[in-house]
Each structure stands twice: as C-alpha cells, then as structure tokens.
Amino acid sequence: MEFVSPEGLRLDGRRPTEMRQLRAEIGNVAKADGSAVFEMGNTKVIAAVYGPREVQNKSQQMSDQALVRCEYSMANFSTGDRMRKPKGDRRSTEISLVIRQTMEACILTHLMPRSQIDIFVQVLQADGGTRSACINAATLALQDAGIPMRDIVTSCSAGYLNSTPLLDLNYVEDSAGGPDVTVGLRLLSCGTYGYTLGPMD
Amino acid sequence: MDTRLANTWRLTVNEKRFIETALSSGIRIDGRNPFEYRKLSIKFGREDGSSEVQLGQTHIMGFVTGQLVQPYRDRPNEGTLSIFTEFSPMADPSFETGRPSESAVELGRIVDRGLRESRAVDTESLCVLAGKLVWAIRIDLHILDNGGNLVDAANIAALASLLTFRRPECSLGGEDDLEVIVHPPEEREPLPLIIHHLPIAVTFGFFSSESLLVIDPTHHEEAVMVGKMTATLNANGDVCAIQKPGGEGVLQSVIMQCLRLASRMASDITKKIKDAVETYNTERALRKIKRHPTSITLDGSVNLKEKLNEPSGHNVVNELSRKHLEKPRLASAENASSPGNNGEGESKSSNFGRSSRRDGATSNFVGGAASWDPYSRGVDSDFLKASLASRGTLTPKKKQQDPTGERKPNESKPEESPGDVIPTTSAMDVSETGVHKGGEKTLKDAVKPKHKRKKKAFSSTADAS
C-alpha cells in the first residue's frame, strides 16, 4: 500500500515532515487542580492533575519527595471497535508507567515531600500518536496546576514507510507495520526525556 | 506505585556516593569495566522449551508451552505469541504475588516487543487450520533472583526457551480432512519453532554525571542510576526496539553511542545463546537415540583415548565429528537437529547435570529405529549382553559392525558412562566416536549411501537455531 505518493503527499495530504493540526486548551476540568485537552489531528486526549495533596496510601509516602502517580486509559469509544478493557491491561499499564517516569523527571518533587501528585490521562479519540498527545496534555495540565517543573516536555511520534521518514503518524500509518518511535524532548535543556519505542519490521 | 514501595530495599547515602565516585573514575563495584557484561550461563531443563539463565546474580527461568486455540479475527492464519512474567517474592522483598506490578508489565512488554513485533518468531507457520485452529505459544518468565538488569536476562531466557521448544506435529485427517490430529511425541517427532533472528536486549544505566553510562547494571547500580535505556538489537545490526522510560535526559549523541555499543554486545550474546542451544540439541538427540533398543554402541575407546590426550582436543573433536557426519546414522538421528550435525564448536556455557557433553556433533549412531531393519547388520546379541554387563566401563574394542557411540567431550571418561548407559539400549559412551576409523567399515560402507541420503534430507530440514 502506498503511504507516500510519488508527488510526496501522504494519505491525508500532508508532507512527510508535516505535523497534524494541533489544538490545546487548559482549564477544562473545573474540579481538577489543573487540566488540559490536547488534540493532534484526530487524536484527542484530556489530562487532569490533582495535587500536590496528601498521600492517600500512607505506606507509599516518601519523606523527601512527592509521589507521582499516573493513570492512562482509553475511552471505550475512542477507537473504531469498542474497547473491551479501557484500563488495567498491559499496554495501558506500560504507557502509564512511561508517562509517569517522564513527568516525574521534570517535576521538582523535592519541593513537595510527603505529598502526592496524580496525573490522569484519558484518550477520547485515538488516531495514532496517543502517547505523544498524552505527554503533551500532561505537561500542560501540570503547568495549569502550578506544579513546579524544571522544564517542559513535549513529544511527537515518527515512523518510516516507503523509505521515507514520516512525522506524526496517524492510525493508518501506525498500523502499517513499519518502525515507529515516540520521543519526548526537554525543551530548555536539550536532553531526550521520555521513552523512545521502536518496534522494527 | 504500590505498597511495594514500603518494602523496597534502599541504598544508604554513603553507598550511593561510593558507587558514583567509583564510577566517575571508571571503576564499578564488582570490578567490571563499564561496558562489560556479567557472566552469563544458560542451562536447560529436561523438558523442551525450558531454560534457566543466570546473569551474574540475576536468575531467571523461562518456559514455553503451546496450545491450539482459535486465531484472532483479524489475523486468521497466524499463530499467537504471549509473554507472562512472574515476579516471585523470593527474588526481591519488594515483589509481591498476585497481579503483576508495573515493572513486571514493563519487562513483559519489552521482551514482547522484541520478539513479536520484530517478527522474530514466525507466526504464520503456527497456523494449522486457517481461521479455526492455530498454535498459541505462551512464554512464562519466572524471576527467581533479582540481581539487577532483569530485562536482558529475561530476554535471553525467553529466546533460549523458544529455541529449544518443540511443538507436536499435527496433520489433518478424518473425513474431508478437517479434523486435526495432534501427534504425540512418541509417534512423530515434535517440530521446533521457526525463528528468523534473535533480538537481544541490552540495558544501559545513566548516572547523574554527564556521559557516565554502564552496561548491565547490577542491583546496586540500579538504585543509584538516574535513567536507563534498553535497546533490543539482533546480530545483523537491526534495531528491534528501544525503550527509555523517563529518567534523566540524555543527548541524542549518547543514544547513538549506546546503540553502537549494543550492537556489539548483541553479537556476543547471540553467539553464546546459539552455542548453548546447540549443545542442548545434541544432547537431546543423544537421549532420543538411546531410547531405541536396537541401537548399539561401539567403541574405539582405545583409539579415542589417544586422541583424548591430544592438546588440540577440540580440533580433534571437530575433525572427528566431521568424519562422522559421513558415517551412517540412525534413522532417528534425523531428529538430531542439524546444528548438532555440523559439528560446530562447543559451548562452555552449559553444564548439564547428566553428563558434560560439550560438542555438537551427534553421534554417528547406527542403531535401530522403527524404520530401520535391525538385522541388516547382524547385531551380536552376545555383545549386547556383554556390554550391558560391563556397564560402567567402555566396552573394550569389539570391532563391531558399526561405529557408534555418542560423541563426548574429550574428557568423557569411562566413569561417565554409567550415567549414560540406559538399560534399554546398550549404548555405551565412547568418547569421541571418531576414532573408529579402523576397520569396521564393511557394513557401514554398504549402509553409507542410504544414510547419506537421509543425512542430506534432514540437514536441509532441520534448522531452527
């Protein structure tokens, strides 16, 4: 199947190094301390941050830093076929872990000992690149909550199809079976943060 | 994050500082240099598809099992591969039984990505009846001891088990060929999985000082490090997967450097795994051969002994094995996987309980098998009795019809034979079968053409590793 036409256009008319349309909003969830909605093309993700607040499970309390928790889930209606198990399955656990570790490295946790910061990310529409959208949404939500961070983490995915590197894959390109990678980058200090993941064909 | 946090062992501040200071001068606390792996040992159990890997202090067991199931709707002619991890509480105080923790899931996913998404295991060959029945391969990884760097060791355990796993052969039968008959191993030899390449995971640890990185961090180093990255590559230099979950940021150049290092490590480890698997396969073949009651052994022990003393033992063995390849083999030797047949180098990594056979070549065995006419050679029953009686010692040169015997490492001595002699067969161990260059060629010559055919046949079919 041809993912890049001879004229150099992808299936949705983008150029290989062109991103999808981005849209962001903060403050959507009134009750949360911080929240954000991030859209990358058709992928829409909402993130809510609660904290710093008292640790619910005292056994996990850390006396020198804040506890960061993250939960990633996909809404049942986010994909084409209704999802059987939106959270708690292995993929969601792994993505929660990765988002947590990425954000934890950015948050100045030592300023808030014995407290807990919860990041909840939910995918409302999944069209490829949900991981990146989640990291971006989480960053925004944390900033909306006023949590001290050392840097901004942003993320995007890329892949390689038809011998062309492609930026910001959508679902069709993602499921094409080629290698893809999701990178989280720290803006100010120029280090690679988040995880890079690349299944190779 | 869970209550496991409460049970986590924490490093003291002094220890942390010590490790970091030592690292900045390029010294690791266990004496390795920063880009060196710990000692890796791969052992196999009696069952096909079970392996035990030790990487320094980390100890992991892998088991592979297969089951016939219905395929997924969107992939009706592909088998499935799934990985389950079990973080046993005996490995680390912070592990708890029950639902896998985050790190358990992460480990499973990394190994899974490397194996499944890189198409290392051929799933299309696992299809039995398209749309109805396929093989579901399940890999279980049990962590027995957490000495650091579980991912790499688990990956090796998974690969080793997959390489030695054999699934029963099934064929279609019944009316209109829609019924699937699964043949038990006694009836038809089980088949190995088709594995295209071996994805090896290499883990790096990053420390707070810039550009300090180590390969294969131990438990202590893991508690000190601020970031880690796992790169899964195969020996061809292809990157199968990369995982860098959070932690300290690193420059892109460092990532590229890590990938280059990882590709070197991957080829070393691939070689070790392959050697271990070959040794296991040889041994397995030998075990199979012993099962047949009409197999005979031969000796040549005397001649062998001379060879044994040669300093270039391995070369001799290899030579001999090559010679043996020409000699007649058991019909059932077709089960001996071809790696064994090639008389490749030995692997030091396994030390099997039964006997320390090192070398790969399978015995040239001439023995009975279902399809083999046991009387064509005129087995000497007296000899058989004698050999049984004198179990424990190599049968003194009975220049028998066919040189048979199992290939043993140079040092296999008579005293090892007791362990190997199995009552049902009179197979005696002869170290280095090779030696019967001597006269017993008569029948063998007659037989040779047939065996040669067979040998060619299964050299081409056997494969897997």
XYZ file of C-alpha atoms in Angstrom:
666
model
C 0.000 0.000 0.000
C 1.308 3.376 -0.853
C 1.695 5.671 2.066
C 3.623 8.361 0.293
C 2.510 9.210 -3.196
C 5.049 9.905 -5.914
C 4.359 13.597 -5.507
C 5.381 13.297 -1.886
C 1.960 13.513 -0.283
C 0.757 11.202 2.432
C -2.670 9.678 2.743
C -4.113 12.728 4.404
C -2.388 15.166 2.108
C 0.465 16.092 4.404
C 4.101 16.275 3.501
C 6.408 13.794 5.208
C 7.757 16.311 7.703
C 4.480 17.998 8.384
C 2.601 17.599 11.626
C -1.125 17.392 12.010
C -3.112 20.320 13.249
C -2.516 20.992 16.921
C -5.016 22.340 19.333
C -4.733 22.801 23.063
C -6.964 24.074 25.831
C -6.460 24.304 29.525
C -8.813 24.504 32.445
C -11.477 22.202 31.058
C -11.973 20.117 34.178
C -13.080 22.622 36.764
C -12.659 20.417 39.780
C -9.114 19.350 38.989
C -6.173 21.434 40.090
C -5.014 21.511 36.516
C -6.358 20.127 33.299
C -5.790 20.301 29.600
C -7.153 18.958 26.353
C -4.690 18.327 23.583
C -5.553 17.475 20.011
C -3.170 16.280 17.340
C -5.232 15.905 14.220
C -7.991 13.482 15.146
C -6.302 12.276 18.299
C -7.846 13.929 21.303
C -6.633 13.497 24.831
C -7.715 15.018 28.109
C -5.450 15.231 31.133
C -6.288 16.174 34.706
C -3.842 16.769 37.517
C -4.649 16.615 41.196
C -2.017 17.712 43.628
C 0.030 18.251 45.493
C -2.247 16.714 48.064
C -1.999 14.355 50.947
C -0.850 10.886 50.195
C -3.777 8.510 50.276
C -1.793 5.424 50.968
C 0.474 6.246 53.842
C 2.760 3.330 53.184
C 3.816 4.918 49.938
C 4.640 8.249 51.402
C 8.133 9.464 50.724
C 9.680 11.768 53.223
C 11.959 13.570 50.838
C 9.910 13.930 47.699
C 6.465 13.896 46.215
C 4.844 10.731 44.934
C 3.825 10.998 41.293
C 1.114 8.688 40.020
C -0.223 8.425 36.540
C -3.110 6.570 35.045
C -3.603 6.243 31.337
C -6.854 4.961 29.981
C -8.620 4.922 26.680
C -12.306 5.617 26.497
C -14.307 2.724 25.094
C -15.470 4.890 22.251
C -12.046 6.202 21.359
C -11.240 3.593 18.760
C -13.166 2.141 15.848
C -14.208 -1.001 17.687
C -15.419 -0.502 21.190
C -12.621 -1.314 23.559
C -13.143 -4.215 25.876
C -10.871 -3.154 28.666
C -10.046 0.521 28.736
C -7.515 0.330 31.521
C -5.658 -2.185 33.544
C -4.447 -4.103 30.534
C -0.756 -4.399 29.847
C -0.478 -1.723 27.244
C -2.184 0.844 29.444
C -0.032 -0.111 32.396
C 3.092 0.314 30.373
C 2.056 3.665 28.963
C 1.070 4.863 32.433
C 4.480 3.852 33.663
C 6.256 5.654 30.892
C 4.266 8.858 31.243
C 4.801 8.829 34.951
C 8.533 8.413 34.643
C 8.740 11.129 32.041
C 6.813 13.635 34.088
C 8.467 12.647 37.322
C 11.824 13.547 35.902
C 10.559 17.038 35.159
C 8.660 17.816 38.309
C 10.647 19.287 41.178
C 9.448 16.609 43.522
C 11.843 17.508 46.309
C 9.891 20.697 46.901
C 6.810 18.803 47.950
C 7.767 15.978 50.283
C 5.129 13.697 51.727
C 2.608 14.651 49.123
C 1.108 13.096 46.064
C 0.550 14.326 42.538
C -1.931 12.423 40.393
C -1.973 12.680 36.647
C -4.965 11.154 34.895
C -4.881 10.956 31.168
C -7.753 9.753 29.093
C -7.847 9.262 25.371
C -11.089 10.463 23.889
C -10.262 9.890 20.256
C -7.435 7.681 19.120
C -5.968 8.226 15.692
C -2.323 7.408 16.173
C 0.174 9.209 18.351
C -1.824 8.862 21.552
C 1.324 8.547 23.620
C 2.689 11.847 22.392
C -0.623 13.577 22.834
C -0.777 12.276 26.401
C 2.637 13.583 27.304
C 1.816 16.960 25.816
C -1.509 17.119 27.584
C 0.077 16.082 30.879
C 2.678 18.813 30.589
C 0.016 21.406 30.036
C -2.143 20.136 32.854
C 0.804 20.199 35.255
C 1.529 23.759 34.304
C -2.108 24.678 34.723
C -1.959 23.192 38.201
C 1.018 25.350 39.007
C 3.269 22.471 39.933
C 6.932 23.470 39.875
C 8.741 21.823 36.992
C 12.263 22.118 35.783
C 11.354 22.014 32.152
C 8.655 21.452 29.559
C 8.441 18.037 27.980
C 6.952 17.745 24.558
C 6.536 14.692 22.471
C 5.892 13.564 18.958
C 5.988 10.334 17.046
C 7.682 9.490 13.802
C 7.923 6.499 11.523
C 9.471 5.179 8.374
C 7.334 3.963 5.482
C 8.003 3.653 1.786
C 11.615 4.619 2.502
C 10.557 7.984 3.789
C 10.744 9.217 7.341
C 7.314 10.473 8.338
C 6.476 12.802 11.172
C 3.439 12.427 13.378
C 1.864 9.196 12.227
C -1.843 8.713 12.161
C -3.523 5.395 12.853
C -3.313 4.025 9.340
C 0.364 4.794 9.044
C 1.000 3.498 12.532
C -0.608 0.152 11.895
C 1.202 -0.255 8.615
C 3.831 -2.292 10.379
C 6.852 -0.116 9.885
C 9.071 1.047 12.691
C 7.878 3.952 14.724
C 9.215 5.914 17.610
C 7.772 8.273 20.162
C 10.220 10.754 21.571
C 9.813 13.089 24.459
C 12.169 16.011 24.470
C 13.007 18.516 27.096
C 12.807 21.953 25.609
C 15.207 24.000 27.605
C 17.964 21.607 28.455
C 18.077 19.724 25.177
C 18.024 16.215 26.567
C 15.945 13.304 25.424
C 13.474 12.506 28.075
C 10.585 10.321 27.606
C 10.983 6.976 26.074
C 11.679 6.067 22.599
C 9.995 2.953 21.453
C 10.501 1.388 18.120
C 9.166 -1.928 17.005
C 11.033 -2.842 13.925
C 9.814 -4.697 10.977
C 3.104 2.719 42.612
C 2.110 0.409 45.342
C 2.698 -0.776 48.788
C 5.717 -2.437 47.337
C 7.435 0.826 47.804
C 7.348 0.218 51.501
C 9.273 -2.984 51.117
C 11.853 -1.683 48.736
C 15.388 -2.029 49.814
C 17.069 1.330 49.747
C 20.689 2.132 49.401
C 22.300 4.301 52.059
C 23.647 7.692 51.142
C 27.202 6.530 51.705
C 26.849 3.584 49.417
C 25.322 5.761 46.747
C 28.130 8.234 46.894
C 30.691 5.465 46.865
C 29.252 3.901 43.756
C 29.027 7.216 41.972
C 32.541 8.291 42.864
C 33.932 4.972 41.785
C 32.082 5.212 38.511
C 33.432 8.616 37.724
C 36.880 7.016 37.796
C 35.638 4.200 35.626
C 35.525 1.586 38.356
C 32.492 -0.498 39.029
C 31.939 -2.073 42.371
C 32.058 -5.600 41.033
C 35.280 -4.989 39.169
C 33.884 -4.958 35.659
C 34.638 -2.237 33.217
C 31.689 -0.047 32.238
C 30.883 -1.852 29.022
C 31.199 -5.391 30.164
C 28.506 -7.923 30.819
C 28.416 -10.195 33.803
C 28.970 -13.880 33.447
C 26.150 -15.440 31.531
C 25.197 -19.047 31.930
C 22.358 -20.736 30.090
C 21.064 -24.080 31.182
C 18.191 -26.162 30.038
C 15.812 -28.429 31.809
C 14.626 -31.850 30.818
C 11.577 -30.556 29.050
C 11.830 -28.998 25.677
C 11.362 -25.286 25.955
C 12.553 -24.708 29.481
C 15.621 -22.679 30.199
C 17.406 -21.212 33.136
C 19.554 -18.155 32.706
C 21.978 -16.678 35.151
C 23.459 -13.295 34.517
C 25.720 -12.622 37.447
C 23.371 -12.835 40.386
C 20.207 -12.442 38.402
C 18.446 -15.739 37.929
C 15.518 -16.236 35.610
C 13.694 -19.259 34.276
C 11.740 -19.391 31.093
C 9.137 -21.904 29.965
C 7.465 -22.157 26.632
C 4.229 -24.038 26.121
C 1.914 -24.312 23.189
C -1.772 -24.750 22.849
C -4.188 -24.976 19.979
C -6.628 -22.093 20.005
C -8.816 -20.094 17.742
C -6.972 -17.306 15.990
C -7.788 -13.612 16.278
C -10.417 -12.487 13.870
C -8.217 -10.025 12.099
C -5.367 -12.500 11.702
C -6.904 -15.799 10.843
C -3.802 -17.526 9.636
C -1.257 -16.521 12.188
C -0.432 -18.096 15.478
C -0.060 -16.019 18.615
C 2.766 -15.396 20.994
C 2.216 -14.123 24.502
C 4.561 -13.428 27.350
C 3.755 -13.684 31.023
C 6.070 -12.626 33.765
C 6.059 -13.753 37.315
C 7.988 -11.703 39.787
C 8.424 -14.171 42.560
C 8.697 -12.673 46.052
C 11.781 -14.755 46.656
C 13.614 -12.649 44.157
C 13.246 -9.364 45.931
C 11.419 -8.189 49.022
C 9.542 -5.597 47.021
C 7.920 -8.158 44.737
C 4.538 -9.372 45.725
C 2.459 -12.217 44.460
C -0.683 -11.543 42.585
C -1.216 -9.000 39.925
C 1.968 -8.092 38.095
C 3.418 -4.774 39.161
C 4.329 -2.015 36.766
C 7.876 -3.174 36.370
C 6.676 -6.686 35.684
C 4.403 -5.411 32.949
C 7.147 -3.259 31.547
C 9.549 -6.170 31.395
C 6.967 -8.314 29.684
C 6.242 -5.607 27.157
C 9.890 -5.017 26.311
C 10.520 -8.707 25.715
C 7.259 -8.956 23.825
C 8.099 -6.045 21.550
C 11.443 -7.510 20.754
C 10.045 -10.911 19.892
C 6.663 -10.379 18.413
C 6.756 -7.057 16.695
C 10.122 -7.665 15.149
C 8.695 -10.868 13.687
C 11.483 -12.899 15.190
C 9.143 -15.828 15.703
C 7.373 -16.862 12.563
C 3.702 -16.888 13.424
C 2.410 -17.950 10.061
C 3.974 -21.343 10.399
C 1.943 -21.805 13.549
C -1.275 -21.938 11.655
C -2.900 -25.337 11.497
C -6.299 -24.645 10.041
C -6.739 -21.118 8.785
C -9.424 -19.319 10.675
C -10.065 -22.199 13.031
C -7.002 -23.509 14.792
C -3.624 -22.033 15.382
C -0.877 -22.586 17.877
C -0.763 -20.123 20.732
C 2.734 -20.021 22.115
C 2.984 -18.870 25.673
C 6.256 -17.849 27.278
C 6.376 -17.734 31.050
C 9.258 -15.948 32.681
C 9.873 -16.515 36.348
C 12.194 -14.195 38.163
C 13.990 -16.166 40.809
C 16.616 -13.723 41.909
C 16.857 -10.040 41.234
C 20.498 -9.149 40.923
C 19.811 -6.246 38.582
C 19.087 -5.976 34.899
C 16.149 -8.314 34.732
C 15.216 -7.281 31.216
C 18.303 -8.591 29.488
C 18.320 -11.855 31.371
C 14.604 -12.373 30.802
C 15.050 -11.760 27.118
C 17.813 -14.328 26.918
C 15.714 -16.820 28.866
C 12.801 -16.294 26.504
C 14.997 -16.778 23.452
C 16.696 -19.857 24.826
C 13.372 -21.475 25.655
C 11.915 -20.623 22.281
C 14.876 -22.116 20.507
C 14.595 -25.380 22.363
C 10.835 -25.649 22.381
C 9.291 -28.349 20.260
C 5.654 -28.399 19.345
C 3.817 -31.564 18.437
C 3.285 -32.180 14.820
C -0.265 -32.127 13.681
C -1.861 -33.197 10.494
C -5.255 -33.022 9.010
C -7.257 -36.161 8.827
C -10.636 -37.561 9.309
C -13.293 -37.289 6.680
C -12.800 -34.363 4.392
C -9.547 -33.551 6.066
C -10.968 -31.131 8.547
C -10.121 -32.955 11.662
C -6.826 -32.077 13.217
C -4.815 -34.873 14.664
C -2.107 -33.927 17.094
C 0.638 -36.493 17.074
C 2.203 -37.305 20.402
C 5.987 -37.069 20.565
C 6.403 -40.818 20.554
C 4.618 -41.109 17.306
C 6.088 -38.236 15.401
C 8.981 -36.075 16.301
C 7.885 -32.659 17.544
C 8.938 -29.689 15.492
C 10.946 -26.672 16.503
C 9.650 -23.156 16.037
C 10.854 -21.097 13.141
C 12.854 -18.217 14.493
C 14.211 -15.779 11.997
C 16.585 -13.832 14.157
C 17.434 -13.353 17.797
C 16.598 -9.951 19.251
C 18.917 -9.283 22.181
C 18.088 -6.656 24.778
C 20.970 -4.565 26.101
C 20.314 -2.271 29.035
C 22.269 0.866 29.819
C 22.265 2.821 33.029
C 22.820 6.583 33.140
C 24.190 8.397 36.122
C 23.929 11.930 37.296
C 27.287 12.985 35.968
C 27.096 13.619 32.280
C 28.057 10.841 29.936
C 28.518 8.282 32.644
C 26.937 5.153 31.410
C 27.269 1.476 32.157
C 26.020 -1.677 30.548
C 24.222 -4.363 32.515
C 23.716 -2.541 35.809
C 23.648 -4.586 38.979
C 21.045 -4.218 41.659
C 23.128 -1.638 43.476
C 23.842 0.369 40.397
C 20.156 0.360 39.544
C 19.389 2.009 42.841
C 21.886 4.744 42.089
C 21.287 5.368 38.433
C 19.035 8.180 37.317
C 17.956 6.854 33.968
C 18.084 3.713 31.907
C 17.640 2.649 28.355
C 17.082 -0.749 26.839
C 17.980 -1.304 23.211
C 16.929 -4.523 21.547
C 19.019 -5.431 18.551
C 19.844 -8.532 16.630
C 23.145 -9.814 15.384
C 22.540 -8.352 11.924
C 22.682 -4.896 13.408
C 18.961 -4.220 13.104
C 17.393 -2.253 15.909
C 14.288 -4.088 17.016
C 13.138 -1.842 19.832
C 14.311 0.911 22.105
C 12.837 1.765 25.453
C 13.900 4.723 27.510
C 11.313 5.330 30.177
C 11.680 8.759 31.720
C 14.574 9.397 33.960
C 17.377 11.793 33.289
C 17.516 13.286 29.842
C 20.385 12.307 27.609
C 21.735 13.819 24.456
C 20.958 12.267 21.122
C 24.629 11.568 20.551
C 24.702 9.458 23.680
C 21.778 7.439 22.419
C 23.570 6.770 19.158
C 26.662 5.713 21.055
C 24.590 3.334 23.124
C 23.126 1.776 20.018
C 26.556 1.168 18.593
C 27.721 -0.469 21.796
C 24.583 -2.518 21.984
C 25.096 -3.935 18.547
C 28.481 -5.269 19.558
C 27.104 -6.831 22.703
C 24.250 -8.343 20.783
C 26.503 -10.386 18.549
C 28.420 -11.748 21.534
C 25.312 -12.781 23.335
C 23.752 -14.266 20.231
C 26.755 -16.493 19.841
C 26.553 -17.638 23.429
C 22.898 -18.479 23.140
C 23.382 -20.392 19.937
C 26.224 -22.405 21.392
C 24.214 -23.342 24.419
C 21.241 -24.348 22.323
C 23.357 -26.494 20.079
C 24.811 -28.344 22.966
C 21.364 -28.940 24.280
C 20.150 -30.166 20.944
C 22.973 -32.606 20.624
C 22.266 -33.950 23.993
C 18.628 -34.219 23.206
C 19.368 -36.152 20.098
C 21.553 -38.478 22.015
C 18.848 -39.044 24.526
C 16.433 -39.885 21.786
C 18.777 -42.271 20.235
C 19.229 -44.107 23.422
C 15.599 -44.801 23.515
C 15.799 -47.279 20.744
C 16.536 -50.734 21.992
C 18.333 -51.957 18.978
C 20.928 -49.325 18.959
C 24.382 -50.499 19.520
C 27.365 -48.774 20.559
C 30.705 -49.235 19.624
C 33.794 -48.399 20.959
C 37.036 -47.391 19.675
C 37.648 -46.242 23.156
C 41.203 -47.236 22.977
C 41.907 -45.232 19.966
C 39.918 -42.486 21.385
C 41.969 -42.296 24.459
C 44.938 -41.433 22.412
C 43.030 -38.680 20.858
C 41.818 -37.549 24.145
C 45.227 -36.745 25.251
C 45.853 -34.514 22.421
C 46.095 -30.963 23.416
C 44.120 -29.845 20.496
C 41.194 -31.741 21.767
C 38.600 -29.541 20.336
C 40.012 -29.583 16.912
C 40.158 -33.284 17.049
C 36.639 -33.460 18.098
C 35.584 -31.275 15.318
C 37.541 -33.262 12.850
C 36.127 -36.431 14.115
C 32.687 -35.087 14.071
C 33.059 -34.098 10.527
C 34.250 -37.501 9.667
C 31.348 -38.918 11.436
C 28.994 -36.915 9.515
C 29.805 -39.080 6.677
C 29.129 -42.198 8.515
C 25.870 -43.923 8.710
C 23.400 -42.626 11.132
C 20.406 -43.723 12.818
C 17.206 -43.169 11.055
C 16.037 -41.489 14.121
C 19.057 -39.339 14.030
C 17.057 -37.168 11.774
C 15.739 -35.822 14.928
C 19.114 -34.608 15.835
C 18.912 -31.061 14.903
C 21.218 -30.039 12.248
C 23.190 -27.673 14.382
C 24.481 -30.712 16.062
C 25.270 -32.293 12.793
C 27.540 -29.622 11.723
C 29.998 -30.401 14.377
C 30.234 -26.865 15.366
C 32.114 -25.591 18.256
C 31.217 -26.391 21.759
C 29.646 -24.228 24.204
C 31.059 -23.862 27.577
C 28.088 -22.252 28.972
C 26.028 -25.256 29.811
C 26.824 -27.753 32.331
C 24.230 -30.362 32.177
C 23.590 -32.490 35.085
C 23.637 -35.661 33.176
C 26.959 -35.508 31.598
C 29.132 -32.812 30.445
C 28.907 -33.275 26.793
C 30.330 -30.413 25.049
C 30.492 -30.886 21.483
C 27.848 -30.552 18.980
C 28.039 -33.356 16.578
C 25.615 -36.056 17.099
C 26.803 -39.458 17.353
C 27.000 -41.372 14.446
C 24.912 -43.846 15.503
C 23.786 -46.788 13.810
C 21.004 -48.180 15.718
C 17.544 -49.422 15.371
C 14.637 -47.251 14.642
C 11.177 -48.041 13.648
C 12.006 -47.928 10.015
C 15.401 -49.407 10.314
C 15.967 -53.055 9.828
C 17.835 -54.120 12.885
C 19.092 -57.287 11.424
C 20.778 -55.990 8.409
C 23.931 -55.722 10.314
C 23.570 -58.766 12.305
C 23.625 -57.421 15.779
C 25.576 -59.596 18.022
C 23.400 -60.339 20.968
C 26.316 -61.598 22.942
C 27.964 -58.346 22.551
C 24.927 -56.590 23.721
C 24.771 -58.666 26.809
C 28.407 -58.192 27.437
C 28.167 -54.508 27.130
C 25.254 -54.339 29.462
C 27.107 -56.414 31.932
C 30.159 -54.338 31.769
C 28.251 -51.172 32.162
C 30.418 -48.564 33.620
C 33.368 -49.341 31.539
C 33.811 -48.742 27.965
C 33.370 -51.882 26.105
C 36.701 -52.974 25.037
C 37.241 -52.902 21.468
C 34.710 -55.022 19.959
C 35.309 -54.147 16.494
C 31.740 -54.063 15.789
C 29.946 -53.558 12.682
C 29.292 -50.013 13.063
C 30.990 -47.487 14.988
C 28.502 -45.996 17.129
C 28.586 -44.114 20.195
C 27.960 -40.776 21.341
C 30.197 -38.016 20.881
C 31.531 -36.866 24.116
C 33.846 -34.176 25.108
C 37.390 -35.060 25.278
C 37.398 -35.697 28.845
C 34.487 -38.006 28.943
C 35.896 -40.920 30.637
C 34.615 -44.336 31.288
C 33.321 -43.310 34.594
C 30.875 -41.137 32.896
C 29.284 -43.933 31.082
C 27.255 -45.202 33.954
C 25.346 -42.072 33.877
C 24.691 -42.506 30.266
C 24.053 -46.068 29.841
C 20.452 -46.748 29.705
C 19.322 -50.215 30.321
C 17.114 -50.430 27.337
C 19.916 -49.787 24.996
C 23.355 -50.911 25.125
C 24.575 -47.596 24.100
C 27.823 -47.101 25.744
C 29.579 -43.945 25.716
C 32.533 -43.818 23.718
C 34.427 -40.758 23.927
C 34.929 -39.376 20.586
C 33.356 -41.792 18.404
C 35.519 -40.517 15.787
C 38.067 -42.984 16.354
C 36.656 -45.887 14.651
C 38.366 -45.182 11.542
C 39.568 -48.575 11.951
C 38.253 -51.441 10.070
C 34.609 -51.591 10.870
C 33.771 -50.247 7.563
C 32.287 -53.187 5.916
C 28.645 -52.884 6.708
C 28.875 -49.235 7.103
C 30.042 -48.861 3.615
C 27.121 -50.825 2.478
C 24.865 -48.703 4.519
C 26.503 -45.402 3.873
C 24.700 -44.382 0.737
C 21.380 -44.778 2.431
C 22.424 -42.758 5.351
C 23.974 -40.151 3.272
C 20.652 -39.615 1.667
C 18.968 -39.415 4.959
C 21.528 -37.132 6.314
C 21.137 -34.766 3.468
C 17.452 -34.897 3.872
C 17.495 -33.831 7.388
C 20.323 -31.461 7.179
C 18.141 -29.447 4.980
C 15.042 -29.726 7.052
C 16.482 -29.367 10.451
C 17.184 -25.919 11.308
C 15.687 -23.581 13.694
C 18.550 -22.284 15.624
